Amino acid sequence: MTFRYPEDQQVRSSHVERPVVEDFLYYEAQLLDAWKLEEWRDLFTPDGHYVVPSTDNPDGDLAMDLALIDDDEEGRRGRVQRLMSTYAHIENPRSRTRRAVSNVRLWDHESGDLGVRCTVVVYRSRVPGTTSYVADVHYRLRPDGDSFKIAFKHAMLDHHTLRDVGGVLSIIL
Amino acid sequence: MSGFAPESSRVAEMVRVSPRQTEYLRDEREPNRFLVHRKVFTDDEILARERAQVFSKCWIYVGHESEIPKSGDFVAREVAGRPVLFTRNSDGEIRVLLNSCSHRGAEVCRERRGNQRRFRCFYHSWSFSNNGDLITMPDEAGFPEGFRKEDHALSRPEAVDSYRGFVFATFNPEQEPLADYLADAKYYLDLTADQAPGEAGMIATAGTHEYSMRSNWKLLAENSSDGYHAIPVHKTYLDVQRSRGDDIAGSTEKDWKESHAFDLGNGHTVTVKQAPWGRPVARWVPSMGEHTKEIVAQNKRRLVDSYGDERADMIANLDFNMLIFPNLVINNIMAIIIRTFYPNAPGHMNVTAWSLAPGDETEEARRVRNESFLSFLGPAGLATPDDNEALESCQRGYEARPGEGWSDVSRGMDKAEPANWDELQMRTFWRHWDDLMGEKE
């Protein structure tokens, strides 16, 4: 069961309009840029996963290969607990981040969730300088009232290594 | 557990090691002090000398045999600053070939990994076998009389050898055999390789962590086995583990049990202890989740069946952070990390890291391992990014006053049995580094 939007055709959702999804993606970006990370954490379903594959292995086996981030609910809770602490030294003082979300595509995923693909550029600024992460992000979203919960978020960095984007990935994409 | 202490640990450091005062080090007695001059972190000439005296002389880690299981498999990477192809020739023998055409120097391969019988340079189409031999080139008849293809193979290191799957190369024609060079580090490589009792052996899993730090490479050699920094720098990791139910005091003396630091010879060092985290190989702790308990127990039973209780217990419970001089770290902690690093400039290094796992691990066991690895390790883990920050912060300090000041590395130097959170491991590294840097070319 692939989570990918097909590369060679246009597909769309039969029942969800793009602006509704864009509003949700902008809300997620707004929370992350404002460091409202506990609220971000609560956007996920309990069985949700947040994955950033290793830069040399973007199409890797999600079950077996080493990713950069592979957070289940406990993982997200720990990551947010850490980042909200003043002892997360690399994020103290916190980076300023600004996300631009675009190229949003939707389709009806075979799981019953809504498949979403978008391009995300994140500018991360600290006193020593600014870098930018460019990611091809796939989601599976599940309806939740008049909004959504994230069942799966897979952020594939375009960078071949982390060496030209500040060395590490200490923020949430 | 016993038997892991090398010969060198029988004699106290201050008795075993002679004092010295060199351009870079102050290793003094009465009073005991150990200082490293901070110009070693900022000076371009010192880096040039390191390239010649350290990286071109020692055995340098290339990769793990499991990365290239079949004939023709290759990985392109840098080793000691040189672009190489880590490959197997048609006879299945491991080759390390300089990825630079013998004709004019362009890369003969521009993919990062794959399987190829030939490497063809795109510039003039010279084509080489995966043994490095020049096979064909266009208009061969146009070369002058006396031109012999056998004189134009791809360049190779002086020697390539492996130990328990770990492959090293050296560019030094006078380097001693790898097994001698590794000295007492072999004991710990055995402990690592023995984590996979089955025929599949240990493998470097797919997914490489390729990141960088704006700091001098020797700071990472220090940091990778620095038990003293763990509590202050990694408080958020320890707090998260504690909030998941682990018994973590957040105190250096309480959390590192039975800890030691050893000199393994030739600049190699190890710190051993029982750390407060869990180990997929098999020490279960609550933060790993109830559902993983049986998987970890199965891993342990496999070890006991293969090696007996005593060695299984050692493999399962002995945490260690090892540095194989100059730039290979194998930390057998909450998972096994292989980490190597190389300086681009005095204040910048590239870091590459892999997870080492049993090759026949089940999906469930691999998930336990990956979660354990990523809970701490990697450039997006809960701990490693703060090491980056600490090392970059040190580097900014040195660069603010280039060529000035000394760093203190004296902790525990008067102890007969120094601990993990002492600094014997760093002094051992520095003394060997100083020996090599002091040698005349």
Coordinates of C-alpha atoms in Angstrom, one line a residue, chain B residues 11 140 203 213 244 253 305 319 331 341 403 405 424:
Chain B
V11 CA 49.0 -0.1 35.8
E140 CA 43.2 3.0 -28.5
I203 CA 24.7 -5.8 8.7
M213 CA 29.2 20.0 12.5
R244 CA 8.3 6.6 30.1
E253 CA 27.5 8.6 39.7
D305 CA 21.8 -20.7 23.2
D319 CA 27.5 -0.8 27.1
N331 CA 29.2 2.8 20.3
F341 CA 34.0 11.8 10.5
G403 CA 45.8 30.4 18.8
G405 CA 44.3 29.2 25.5
L424 CA 41.5 8.8 30.4

